[in-house]
XYZ file of C-alpha atoms in Angstrom:
755
model
C -19.857 64.441 -18.999
C -19.676 62.745 -15.530
C -23.767 62.313 -15.183
C -23.183 60.192 -19.014
C -20.688 58.259 -17.341
C -21.941 54.525 -16.152
C -22.115 53.511 -12.685
C -19.413 51.842 -10.553
C -19.876 47.722 -10.550
C -20.630 46.365 -7.538
C -17.664 45.548 -5.040
C -16.327 41.961 -6.185
C -16.183 41.068 -2.383
C -17.924 41.838 0.246
C -16.551 43.031 3.972
C -18.810 41.424 6.924
C -16.705 42.731 9.352
C -17.321 46.652 8.516
C -20.837 45.718 7.427
C -21.400 44.737 11.003
C -19.849 48.119 12.637
C -21.950 50.187 10.379
C -24.794 48.516 11.585
C -23.616 48.275 15.452
C -26.283 50.549 16.885
C -29.354 48.527 15.209
C -27.617 45.222 15.954
C -26.961 46.363 20.195
C -30.957 47.556 20.283
C -31.897 43.763 18.605
C -29.925 42.090 21.559
C -31.111 44.272 24.548
C -34.706 43.364 23.098
C -34.184 39.661 22.773
C -32.304 39.684 26.145
C -35.034 41.193 27.875
C -37.866 38.627 26.615
C -35.791 35.721 26.953
C -34.695 37.373 30.737
C -31.344 36.816 29.642
C -31.106 32.774 29.234
C -29.714 31.867 26.075
C -29.219 28.662 26.116
C -31.889 26.134 24.412
C -33.889 23.750 26.971
C -32.829 20.473 26.611
C -35.888 18.819 25.771
C -35.117 20.722 22.161
C -31.532 19.988 21.895
C -30.653 18.206 18.946
C -27.270 16.653 18.264
C -25.388 18.445 15.565
C -23.021 14.953 14.760
C -25.568 12.671 14.338
C -25.281 11.910 10.318
C -21.597 11.253 11.680
C -21.643 7.189 11.075
C -18.519 6.673 12.906
C -18.692 7.654 16.798
C -16.052 9.731 18.460
C -13.180 8.018 19.510
C -13.508 7.838 23.301
C -10.035 8.168 23.907
C -7.906 10.771 26.166
C -5.667 13.072 25.090
C -5.289 15.125 22.416
C -2.122 13.244 20.866
C -4.562 10.041 20.717
C -7.341 11.939 18.768
C -4.364 13.059 16.026
C -3.119 10.026 15.720
C -7.272 8.298 15.223
C -7.701 10.882 12.785
C -4.256 9.980 11.118
C -4.864 6.377 10.682
C -8.804 6.768 9.547
C -7.760 8.789 6.838
C -4.633 6.777 5.763
C -8.288 3.486 6.100
C -10.223 5.552 3.859
C -7.788 6.430 1.401
C -6.693 2.762 0.859
C -10.387 1.264 1.033
C -13.018 2.543 -0.090
C -16.630 1.462 -0.221
C -17.949 -1.028 -2.707
C -20.453 1.474 -3.921
C -18.007 4.291 -4.580
C -15.177 2.001 -6.451
C -18.317 0.751 -9.043
C -19.332 3.927 -9.504
C -15.912 5.365 -10.194
C -15.529 2.585 -12.651
C -18.511 2.652 -14.551
C -18.718 6.107 -14.581
C -14.598 6.614 -15.738
C -13.721 6.922 -19.005
C -10.434 5.391 -20.144
C -8.538 5.300 -23.179
C -8.785 2.038 -24.056
C -10.933 -1.243 -22.830
C -14.011 -1.844 -21.898
C -15.272 -2.226 -18.032
C -14.751 -5.597 -17.422
C -16.471 -7.506 -14.696
C -15.334 -10.165 -12.313
C -16.403 -13.060 -14.409
C -14.654 -11.320 -17.583
C -18.118 -9.886 -19.080
C -17.016 -6.830 -20.789
C -19.449 -3.603 -20.261
C -20.350 -0.949 -23.013
C -19.968 2.812 -22.108
C -23.302 3.344 -21.984
C -24.219 0.632 -19.705
C -25.067 2.855 -16.943
C -27.810 4.769 -19.259
C -29.004 1.740 -20.406
C -29.001 -0.043 -17.253
C -31.427 2.257 -15.472
C -33.826 1.995 -18.667
C -33.562 -1.402 -20.426
C -33.327 -5.011 -19.613
C -29.785 -6.040 -19.541
C -28.796 -9.283 -21.082
C -25.185 -10.980 -20.908
C -24.228 -11.989 -24.145
C -21.571 -13.118 -26.401
C -19.278 -11.535 -23.703
C -20.956 -8.634 -23.417
C -23.448 -6.918 -21.116
C -26.372 -5.757 -23.715
C -29.463 -4.146 -23.519
C -32.050 -6.441 -24.604
C -34.899 -4.117 -25.178
C -37.509 -1.853 -22.729
C -38.674 -2.993 -19.578
C -41.957 -5.018 -19.722
C -42.998 -8.188 -22.007
C -41.415 -7.334 -25.082
C -44.204 -4.946 -26.101
C -43.812 -1.719 -28.519
C -43.107 -2.537 -31.675
C -45.730 -0.247 -33.284
C -44.188 2.821 -31.272
C -40.921 1.536 -33.029
C -41.391 1.113 -36.081
C -43.871 4.582 -36.473
C -40.089 5.840 -34.839
C -38.293 4.701 -37.772
C -40.635 6.523 -40.360
C -40.951 9.563 -38.799
C -38.017 9.783 -36.415
C -34.423 8.290 -35.735
C -33.629 5.562 -34.027
C -29.799 4.848 -32.472
C -28.144 1.832 -31.281
C -25.106 1.389 -29.580
C -23.056 -1.324 -31.913
C -19.763 -1.789 -29.973
C -20.558 -5.056 -29.706
C -19.259 -4.828 -33.080
C -15.272 -5.589 -33.398
C -13.085 -4.323 -35.976
C -9.680 -5.950 -37.263
C -6.851 -4.436 -39.082
C -5.209 -6.146 -42.172
C -1.844 -4.135 -42.953
C 0.229 -4.809 -45.600
C 1.286 -4.321 -49.597
C -2.326 -3.935 -51.449
C -2.050 -7.458 -53.363
C -1.431 -9.532 -50.265
C -4.201 -8.261 -48.725
C -6.167 -9.209 -51.310
C -5.131 -12.202 -51.744
C -6.265 -12.659 -48.236
C -9.576 -11.724 -48.638
C -10.358 -14.145 -51.742
C -9.070 -16.762 -49.429
C -12.087 -16.143 -47.041
C -14.613 -13.610 -48.700
C -17.584 -14.587 -50.797
C -17.878 -12.791 -52.588
C -14.028 -12.097 -53.140
C -12.610 -8.661 -54.698
C -12.203 -9.025 -58.166
C -8.191 -8.961 -59.667
C -7.299 -5.097 -60.205
C -6.567 -4.728 -63.567
C -10.226 -6.248 -64.039
C -11.625 -3.191 -62.213
C -12.950 -0.324 -64.439
C -12.943 3.277 -62.678
C -16.755 3.789 -62.314
C -17.013 -0.229 -60.905
C -18.272 -0.739 -57.029
C -14.786 -2.701 -56.956
C -12.830 0.267 -57.976
C -14.408 2.802 -55.371
C -14.271 0.195 -52.242
C -10.556 -0.732 -53.200
C -9.984 3.159 -53.394
C -11.856 3.771 -50.188
C -14.673 5.514 -51.009
C -17.319 3.147 -50.294
C -17.808 0.198 -48.303
C -18.528 -3.350 -48.863
C -20.222 -6.352 -47.062
C -19.544 -9.973 -47.518
C -19.521 -13.545 -46.028
C -16.872 -14.418 -44.058
C -15.329 -18.429 -44.449
C -12.878 -20.196 -42.856
C -10.897 -22.271 -45.054
C -9.143 -24.023 -42.439
C -10.742 -27.652 -42.651
C -11.114 -29.822 -45.803
C -14.986 -28.348 -46.236
C -15.236 -24.738 -45.853
C -17.832 -23.270 -43.024
C -19.449 -20.273 -42.825
C -18.535 -17.702 -40.013
C -20.318 -14.483 -40.263
C -21.114 -11.650 -42.364
C -18.850 -9.095 -42.578
C -18.536 -5.443 -43.404
C -15.210 -3.950 -44.739
C -13.341 -1.142 -45.818
C -10.000 0.206 -47.321
C -7.880 3.393 -45.856
C -8.970 6.101 -48.067
C -6.036 6.786 -50.809
C -4.120 9.596 -50.355
C -4.994 12.723 -53.294
C -1.005 12.305 -54.486
C -0.870 8.945 -55.577
C -2.991 8.812 -59.024
C -1.587 5.566 -60.454
C -2.117 2.190 -59.092
C 0.141 1.198 -56.871
C 0.003 -2.819 -56.285
C 3.210 -3.650 -53.394
C 1.974 -0.202 -51.564
C 1.168 -0.863 -48.377
C -2.769 -0.232 -47.698
C -4.918 -0.838 -44.108
C -8.079 -2.101 -44.083
C -10.894 -2.520 -41.916
C -13.219 -5.695 -40.860
C -15.879 -5.288 -38.558
C -17.272 -8.554 -36.912
C -20.438 -9.348 -34.701
C -19.237 -10.524 -31.174
C -20.447 -13.839 -31.503
C -18.441 -14.857 -34.413
C -15.309 -12.411 -33.425
C -12.735 -14.975 -32.649
C -13.399 -17.656 -35.116
C -13.390 -14.797 -37.545
C -10.170 -13.537 -36.291
C -8.425 -16.985 -36.471
C -9.732 -17.294 -39.942
C -8.389 -14.423 -40.992
C -5.120 -15.031 -39.234
C -4.526 -18.550 -40.681
C -5.204 -17.068 -44.339
C -2.731 -14.416 -43.168
C 0.001 -17.522 -42.723
C -1.319 -19.305 -45.751
C -0.367 -15.889 -47.875
C 2.969 -15.441 -45.910
C 4.079 -19.063 -46.966
C 2.967 -18.360 -50.673
C 4.876 -15.132 -50.507
C 8.070 -15.648 -48.787
C 9.407 -12.549 -46.511
C 6.210 -10.413 -47.144
C 3.536 -10.417 -44.385
C -0.098 -8.846 -43.834
C -0.410 -7.840 -39.832
C -4.007 -9.401 -38.475
C -4.121 -6.553 -35.426
C -7.284 -6.684 -33.172
C -8.626 -2.822 -32.791
C -11.080 -4.011 -29.676
C -11.170 -1.650 -27.207
C -10.173 1.367 -29.559
C -12.809 2.433 -31.987
C -16.190 1.749 -32.139
C -19.453 2.160 -33.893
C -22.886 4.037 -33.387
C -26.043 2.820 -35.639
C -28.429 5.889 -36.279
C -31.808 4.302 -38.162
C -34.633 5.782 -39.226
C -35.736 8.715 -42.513
C -34.751 11.385 -39.873
C -31.339 9.956 -39.137
C -29.841 12.558 -41.429
C -31.410 15.349 -39.550
C -30.328 14.062 -35.966
C -26.787 13.508 -36.970
C -26.617 17.128 -38.657
C -27.386 18.537 -35.187
C -24.375 16.815 -33.014
C -21.856 16.877 -35.969
C -20.528 20.220 -36.690
C -17.004 20.105 -38.588
C -14.329 22.228 -38.236
C -14.669 25.039 -40.424
C -12.698 27.763 -42.360
C -12.899 29.821 -38.545
C -11.046 26.904 -37.251
C -7.799 26.455 -39.363
C -6.430 24.101 -36.783
C -7.871 22.401 -33.786
C -6.194 20.849 -31.124
C -2.555 20.702 -33.616
C -4.531 19.123 -36.952
C -4.316 20.871 -40.083
C -7.835 21.183 -41.373
C -8.118 20.513 -45.029
C -9.795 22.849 -47.570
C -12.630 20.046 -48.379
C -13.556 19.887 -45.161
C -13.781 23.458 -44.364
C -16.043 24.259 -47.064
C -18.389 21.043 -46.197
C -21.931 21.211 -45.121
C -23.730 18.425 -42.779
C -26.800 19.387 -44.242
C -25.772 17.892 -47.625
C -24.612 14.448 -46.377
C -28.431 12.993 -47.659
C -26.974 13.630 -51.087
C -23.903 10.668 -50.661
C -24.852 7.437 -52.433
C -25.517 4.474 -50.632
C -22.162 2.657 -49.100
C -20.332 6.149 -49.465
C -17.082 6.589 -46.751
C -16.993 9.755 -45.148
C -14.015 10.954 -42.949
C -14.272 14.326 -41.074
C -13.117 15.673 -37.611
C -15.916 17.378 -35.560
C -15.934 19.311 -33.046
C -17.188 18.008 -29.363
C -21.399 18.004 -29.478
C -21.539 19.781 -25.775
C -20.091 22.646 -27.146
C -21.989 23.173 -29.578
C -24.361 26.435 -29.813
C -26.064 28.514 -32.462
C -23.014 30.923 -32.373
C -20.912 27.716 -33.752
C -23.378 26.617 -36.154
C -23.566 29.935 -37.958
C -19.769 29.291 -38.679
C -20.839 26.998 -41.838
C -20.009 28.418 -45.497
C -22.938 27.338 -47.620
C -20.293 25.938 -50.577
C -21.893 23.477 -52.280
C -20.081 20.589 -53.224
C -20.822 17.541 -55.493
C -21.131 14.483 -53.001
C -21.671 12.249 -55.800
C -18.038 12.363 -56.681
C -15.678 10.475 -54.753
C -13.140 13.316 -54.081
C -15.788 14.977 -51.975
C -15.934 11.947 -49.520
C -12.547 12.654 -48.057
C -12.256 15.897 -46.437
C -10.106 13.964 -43.756
C -7.770 11.341 -43.593
C -7.973 10.383 -40.041
C -4.963 8.860 -39.811
C -5.097 8.729 -36.080
C -7.591 6.319 -36.746
C -5.822 3.778 -38.853
C -2.997 3.881 -36.872
C -3.236 1.512 -34.564
C -0.214 2.473 -32.064
C -1.508 6.357 -32.121
C -3.007 7.520 -29.119
C -6.459 9.096 -29.537
C -6.789 11.801 -26.505
C -10.709 11.569 -24.882
C -12.666 14.325 -24.158
C -12.897 17.002 -21.731
C -14.443 15.479 -18.444
C -17.565 16.582 -17.398
C -16.927 18.355 -14.181
C -14.297 20.336 -16.026
C -16.552 21.546 -18.553
C -19.280 22.108 -15.504
C -16.494 23.806 -13.444
C -15.800 26.186 -16.760
C -19.281 26.894 -17.607
C -19.536 27.963 -13.732
C -16.270 30.424 -14.278
C -17.700 32.260 -16.738
C -21.312 32.468 -14.918
C -19.198 34.083 -11.973
C -17.608 36.391 -14.230
C -20.808 37.836 -15.887
C -21.743 38.863 -12.165
C -18.950 40.261 -11.660
C -17.514 37.493 -8.971
C -14.351 35.632 -7.984
C -15.026 31.947 -8.628
C -14.204 29.860 -5.561
C -11.860 26.507 -5.332
C -8.864 26.167 -7.238
C -9.085 25.390 -10.892
C -6.960 22.725 -13.221
C -4.223 24.777 -15.331
C -6.115 25.435 -18.434
C -2.727 24.292 -20.368
C -3.049 21.027 -18.699
C -6.462 19.932 -20.243
C -4.790 20.824 -23.388
C -2.578 18.499 -23.853
C -4.643 15.271 -21.992
C -8.119 15.755 -23.709
C -9.186 17.357 -26.999
C -12.301 19.196 -27.991
C -12.402 17.631 -31.696
C -13.007 13.900 -32.937
C -11.941 12.417 -35.822
C -15.179 10.291 -37.370
C -15.907 8.173 -40.181
C -19.014 7.970 -41.438
C -20.672 5.324 -43.353
C -24.170 5.005 -45.046
C -25.524 1.510 -45.076
C -28.497 0.315 -47.699
C -28.655 -0.187 -51.615
C -30.458 1.700 -53.946
C -34.404 0.837 -52.670
C -33.447 0.394 -48.962
C -31.901 3.141 -46.759
C -30.410 1.350 -43.553
C -29.031 4.221 -41.578
C -25.665 5.630 -41.088
C -23.139 4.177 -38.840
C -20.515 6.726 -37.355
C -16.990 4.944 -36.506
C -15.132 6.954 -33.149
C -12.805 6.281 -30.790
C -14.062 4.362 -27.467
C -13.550 7.036 -25.309
C -15.756 9.219 -27.110
C -18.895 7.265 -27.381
C -20.464 8.024 -24.010
C -20.638 11.928 -25.286
C -21.737 11.262 -28.540
C -24.628 9.052 -27.160
C -26.019 11.528 -24.733
C -25.983 13.959 -27.643
C -27.827 11.730 -30.093
C -29.973 10.787 -27.269
C -30.744 14.701 -26.252
C -31.029 15.804 -29.718
C -34.387 13.392 -31.104
C -32.438 10.195 -31.429
C -34.862 7.562 -29.622
C -32.505 4.424 -28.231
C -33.184 0.982 -29.032
C -32.161 -2.221 -27.729
C -31.136 -5.848 -29.391
C -35.019 -7.050 -29.607
C -35.837 -3.671 -31.661
C -33.028 -3.612 -33.716
C -34.346 -6.905 -35.093
C -37.802 -5.790 -35.664
C -35.776 -2.820 -38.017
C -34.049 -5.864 -40.001
C -37.449 -7.536 -40.390
C -39.362 -4.287 -41.531
C -36.758 -3.591 -43.893
C -36.582 -7.476 -45.410
C -32.856 -8.345 -44.051
C -31.421 -10.912 -42.446
C -30.560 -9.875 -38.654
C -27.063 -11.812 -37.515
C -27.090 -14.567 -35.714
C -30.759 -15.211 -35.828
C -31.348 -15.338 -39.682
C -27.783 -17.204 -40.023
C -28.777 -20.698 -39.773
C -25.720 -22.158 -41.143
C -23.774 -20.352 -38.454
C -22.374 -21.276 -34.728
C -23.669 -18.198 -33.410
C -27.013 -19.180 -34.635
C -26.661 -22.321 -33.184
C -24.975 -21.456 -29.441
C -27.646 -18.433 -29.490
C -30.841 -20.801 -29.800
C -29.335 -23.028 -27.574
C -28.334 -20.855 -24.566
C -32.342 -19.690 -24.902
C -33.430 -23.245 -24.704
C -32.096 -23.724 -21.903
C -33.117 -20.716 -19.914
C -36.646 -21.200 -21.095
C -35.860 -25.418 -19.752
C -34.620 -23.268 -16.453
C -37.879 -21.423 -16.108
C -40.586 -24.079 -16.840
C -38.853 -26.296 -14.524
C -39.605 -23.563 -11.585
C -43.607 -24.326 -11.986
C -45.506 -26.952 -11.141
C -45.500 -30.268 -13.659
C -48.896 -29.439 -14.663
C -48.233 -25.887 -15.431
C -45.237 -26.075 -17.270
C -45.169 -25.429 -21.148
C -44.681 -27.428 -24.181
C -40.960 -27.755 -24.699
C -39.905 -26.929 -28.289
C -36.496 -27.936 -29.427
C -34.147 -25.312 -29.854
C -32.125 -24.960 -32.227
C -34.637 -26.422 -34.597
C -33.890 -30.013 -35.865
C -32.870 -28.995 -39.366
C -32.217 -33.217 -39.943
C -35.748 -33.817 -40.322
C -35.629 -31.544 -44.042
C -33.292 -34.582 -45.109
C -35.225 -36.840 -43.420
C -38.182 -35.729 -45.920
C -35.813 -36.377 -48.797
C -34.849 -40.017 -47.615
C -38.530 -40.644 -47.212
C -39.199 -40.047 -50.678
C -36.158 -41.779 -52.081
C -36.111 -44.942 -50.140
C -39.645 -44.894 -48.116
C -37.570 -45.129 -45.173
C -38.329 -42.656 -41.970
C -34.726 -43.185 -40.512
C -31.827 -41.868 -41.795
C -28.383 -42.941 -40.756
C -26.082 -39.817 -40.683
C -23.509 -38.474 -38.469
C -23.187 -34.789 -39.369
C -25.001 -32.343 -41.261
C -23.296 -29.249 -43.627
C -25.701 -26.390 -44.087
C -24.901 -24.129 -46.906
C -26.705 -21.073 -48.164
C -26.249 -19.181 -51.067
C -26.899 -15.419 -50.995
C -25.631 -14.782 -54.603
C -27.257 -15.618 -57.839
C -23.697 -16.624 -58.981
C -23.259 -18.864 -56.031
C -26.608 -20.498 -56.349
C -26.247 -21.216 -60.024
C -23.320 -23.015 -59.415
C -24.760 -25.248 -56.561
C -27.660 -26.182 -58.895
C -25.463 -26.796 -61.663
C -23.712 -29.287 -59.631
C -26.471 -30.993 -58.853
C -27.776 -33.868 -60.881
C -30.973 -33.932 -62.504
C -31.491 -37.543 -60.360
C -31.418 -35.392 -57.034
C -34.249 -33.347 -58.310
C -37.854 -34.031 -56.989
C -40.614 -34.061 -59.812
C -44.350 -34.413 -59.446
C -44.593 -37.257 -61.795
C -41.391 -39.812 -61.398
C -39.725 -39.282 -58.359
C -35.980 -39.913 -58.165
C -33.436 -38.958 -55.368
C -29.699 -38.976 -55.222
C -28.695 -41.769 -52.800
C -27.516 -39.480 -49.924
C -26.571 -42.207 -47.212
C -23.154 -42.048 -45.756
C -21.637 -40.051 -42.913
C -22.312 -36.823 -44.058
C -25.071 -35.235 -45.518
C -25.224 -31.984 -47.233
C -28.151 -29.614 -47.196
C -28.791 -26.632 -49.191
C -31.488 -23.793 -47.773
C -32.112 -20.654 -49.249
C -33.684 -17.474 -47.597
C -37.618 -17.185 -48.472
C -40.228 -14.233 -47.167
C -43.446 -16.267 -46.159
C -46.749 -14.485 -46.331
C -50.148 -15.579 -44.699
C -52.523 -16.755 -47.489
C -55.353 -15.140 -45.546
C -55.013 -15.683 -42.096
C -52.402 -16.597 -39.775
C -49.190 -15.345 -37.745
C -46.030 -16.845 -37.656
C -43.491 -17.465 -35.087
C -40.042 -18.181 -34.783
C -39.452 -21.564 -35.269
C -42.531 -22.802 -36.871
C -42.602 -24.845 -39.446
C -42.376 -24.585 -43.133
C -44.505 -27.904 -44.639
C -44.544 -29.226 -48.055
C -48.376 -29.632 -49.163
C -50.047 -32.306 -50.727
C -51.481 -32.832 -53.952
C -54.909 -32.520 -52.611
C -54.121 -29.148 -50.700
C -53.586 -27.643 -53.470
C -56.869 -27.614 -55.034
C -58.954 -24.329 -54.654
C -56.217 -22.810 -53.566
C -56.864 -19.325 -55.855
C -60.623 -20.621 -55.069
C -63.339 -17.492 -54.805
C -66.475 -18.568 -55.026
C -68.858 -19.277 -52.112
C -69.536 -22.552 -52.889
C -65.935 -23.491 -53.317
C -65.313 -22.097 -50.322
C -67.617 -24.127 -48.827
C -66.397 -27.118 -50.700
C -62.664 -26.921 -49.841
C -62.927 -25.523 -46.455
C -62.255 -28.647 -44.779
C -59.163 -28.972 -46.166
C -58.279 -25.491 -45.217
C -58.650 -25.833 -41.417
C -55.905 -28.902 -42.366
C -55.291 -29.877 -37.949
C -53.488 -32.222 -36.164
C -54.646 -34.276 -33.001
C -52.876 -32.668 -30.016
C -51.420 -35.909 -29.007
C -49.558 -35.586 -32.421
C -48.507 -32.208 -31.858
C -46.814 -33.046 -28.591
C -44.710 -35.687 -30.150
C -44.001 -34.166 -33.661
C -40.293 -34.483 -32.343
C -38.977 -36.556 -29.651
C -35.737 -35.299 -27.540
C -33.255 -38.649 -27.615
C -30.864 -39.704 -24.640
C -27.915 -37.883 -26.675
C -29.943 -34.431 -25.898
C -30.711 -34.070 -30.171
C -34.275 -34.130 -31.926
C -35.588 -36.685 -34.004
C -39.188 -36.449 -36.085
C -41.536 -38.624 -34.909
C -43.814 -39.902 -37.886
C -47.068 -41.413 -37.049
C -47.774 -45.031 -37.805
C -51.867 -44.582 -37.980
C -52.740 -44.028 -41.323
C -55.115 -41.598 -39.726
C -53.009 -39.608 -38.246
C -50.762 -39.686 -41.442
C -53.156 -38.260 -43.510
C -52.957 -34.916 -41.507
C -48.876 -35.410 -41.337
C -46.920 -32.641 -43.294
C -43.355 -33.204 -44.207
C -41.469 -29.862 -42.946
C -38.870 -28.211 -45.381
C -37.834 -25.478 -43.658
C -37.997 -23.364 -40.457
C -38.952 -19.761 -39.351
C -36.223 -17.708 -38.206
C -37.639 -14.578 -38.149
C -41.772 -14.145 -37.392
C -43.755 -11.270 -38.056
C -44.012 -8.675 -35.175
C -47.444 -8.421 -33.712
C -49.255 -4.887 -33.904
C -48.267 -4.591 -37.907
C -50.004 -4.471 -40.848
C -47.480 -6.456 -42.945
C -47.172 -10.101 -41.879
C -44.203 -11.666 -43.684
C -41.536 -13.978 -41.755
C -38.325 -15.072 -42.419
C -37.447 -18.520 -43.208
C -35.059 -20.928 -44.623
C -36.288 -23.701 -47.197
C -34.140 -26.555 -49.112
C -33.807 -25.460 -52.393
C -34.560 -29.051 -54.234
C -37.844 -29.223 -52.641
C -39.420 -25.898 -53.313
C -38.127 -26.547 -57.086
C -40.564 -29.725 -56.788
C -43.446 -28.498 -55.657
C -42.623 -25.502 -58.127
C -42.984 -27.792 -60.853
C -45.787 -29.728 -59.019
C -47.651 -26.663 -58.877
C -47.098 -25.589 -62.628
C -48.666 -29.045 -63.581
C -51.472 -28.880 -61.628
C -52.540 -25.464 -61.469
C -51.128 -24.410 -65.009
C -50.181 -21.207 -63.958
C -46.497 -20.080 -63.795
C -46.124 -17.792 -60.552
C -43.173 -16.914 -58.844
C -44.540 -17.257 -55.541
C -44.807 -21.332 -54.053
C -47.620 -22.363 -51.985
C -46.404 -24.020 -48.629
C -48.106 -24.768 -45.644
C -46.853 -23.301 -42.090
C -47.512 -24.653 -38.663
C -46.589 -22.882 -35.368
C -44.453 -25.123 -33.129
C -46.914 -24.990 -30.366
C -50.267 -25.122 -32.699
C -52.134 -28.037 -34.296
C -53.142 -25.627 -37.273
C -51.354 -25.582 -40.486
C -51.931 -22.445 -42.387
C -51.817 -21.572 -45.938
C -48.730 -19.565 -46.946
C -47.029 -18.131 -50.276
C -43.459 -18.392 -50.306
C -41.210 -15.892 -52.470
C -37.274 -16.961 -53.067
C -35.247 -13.628 -51.977
C -32.693 -14.281 -54.189
C -34.845 -14.340 -57.032
C -35.949 -10.614 -56.694
C -32.799 -9.400 -56.359
C -29.206 -10.263 -57.407
C -27.495 -10.982 -54.042
C -28.574 -11.186 -50.707
C -25.768 -9.503 -48.385
C -27.421 -6.810 -46.581
C -27.780 -7.358 -42.768
C -28.027 -6.130 -39.515
């Protein structure tokens, strides 16, 4: 029985004194041997001595007396506690994780919670009040690798610069506020069917995209595209309660956040005046909750690796009851969710996940297409603006706990003091409430968004990157939007103030960098943003044969639904339409002009690659001859017309900058130059990405001129096609390239998706 017993474990502590006493004879013999060899001279020669305090920066005080030394030491400790070096203060500020708010620089610019991670790998730029990652270091290449990862992997982007605004009040009052500022506006509750998308959005099962307008002025102007979502209705509320208190989130880009917030506040004030005693609160949630975007075909796989919902084995976690729906939820089923779905969960800290944790899932099939399956958890603490959101456990505490477990496995006692576990339990949390949004429509999948507390961003970001996610910046995000033929804000929204301010800042930076070069090496100066006035000048030239048009302001309108486009076309008089035989344009002289442009996809006919800011020009009747020629004889016959080019002097003088800073179109007076001159009808806002087979570009053109060109091409070619033949010229190039323009709203009912 004694032989089968396990040997005793090794001692937890080792007494050095007893060990030395047991080895006293060996130590004494070794000492005598060394002393004989050194002739009892144990001191090191002076030439071989090294100062043991050479690493200390501050020299030792020369004051005599022990009291003076103690006094200097005390004063030094107080000074070190009062004032730390800038490097240490900056490190603590950037690596800290406060519960609310962004880290703010001295000039007021905010930093993301992932700023340190991005600053080591990306080029950082200051935009919209944030330090944001523009792209990987280099010359802006790498589009082929990013788009390949979009098809075969997952891309992650820190979208913390999208800021939420919460509306809280009675449901009917919030709906009236939304009808003032959103297009398309939500319908009346009585007109909603139980299977309609509007009903699901109001119920909180889906989110919706819309366009935010400011109705303060006499004429409304477009602010920005937004995403809004309602708080999930409780299961106890069966019937619609019009006067019930609801909450709504509206996510706005940082470039238009202040303007959008003012528009919502003005709408809330108007609603309060119309209904006495009932108010709708407009609360800014900036610095409290944020979102991370995950794109790519394998986005769901990456999310399933880091999102571990609370299961049956954890009925309660951090004091929160777990609903029965979440206890039976499996993350592998999120791919079955329809586009636009909202899923609310409480998940565990991704740093604590392991194979043992993942084995706690119960394989229970749930019909995720139904609306009831999208509410495993209510996440009331996220929607309550006054509720405290517990931050995650700090990294040093997790490392200390991991080290303690490792020492216990080796039967060793941990050194140092530990933080009491009860204190950690009160301040920090091991689970996080999240809201998942699925973007896209039936034919296009744009990825997921994870809405979570701001203090949890760094934790989830590091887990996403380490489990297969490839981080991207603003430049790569724009490539993703271009690949999916989706507009990217603010680059593809020329009717917003964010677009004009962004291009103005970029033009200022280009001018400043050009001034640093010699005069002969300075590049050609181009207008930024593009002068959209020249499109109106084309209409004035046709109707009155006038080159100059006198107007003070230009209002640009972009319809983004088929209904708004149809209403605008119906308001246009038949005399304002340009026809091939009888050209008549409504007199547009005055102090104000309205330009209606639509988003088009421009593809090169045979050759060419269009850049940002390229001009879309209207071809003449002679340019259409032989456009579809295929025989060699016809190709040789019309080759000169296909190679239409301007003189280099005409390229440099195409636009001229006035003293006021605006750019004006210069029409050549020479008849020879006038033959190669083509009037602009629009501009390219997003050019084709290099190193890609798809050479499509995104542009905006005047709807009246496009209708006239289509009618003219119908009469000349006798072939009715939805495409429109146009000419495109890069701003610094002299060659016109043939292209085919397709109106987006003719291919789909609405153009509300954006990135």
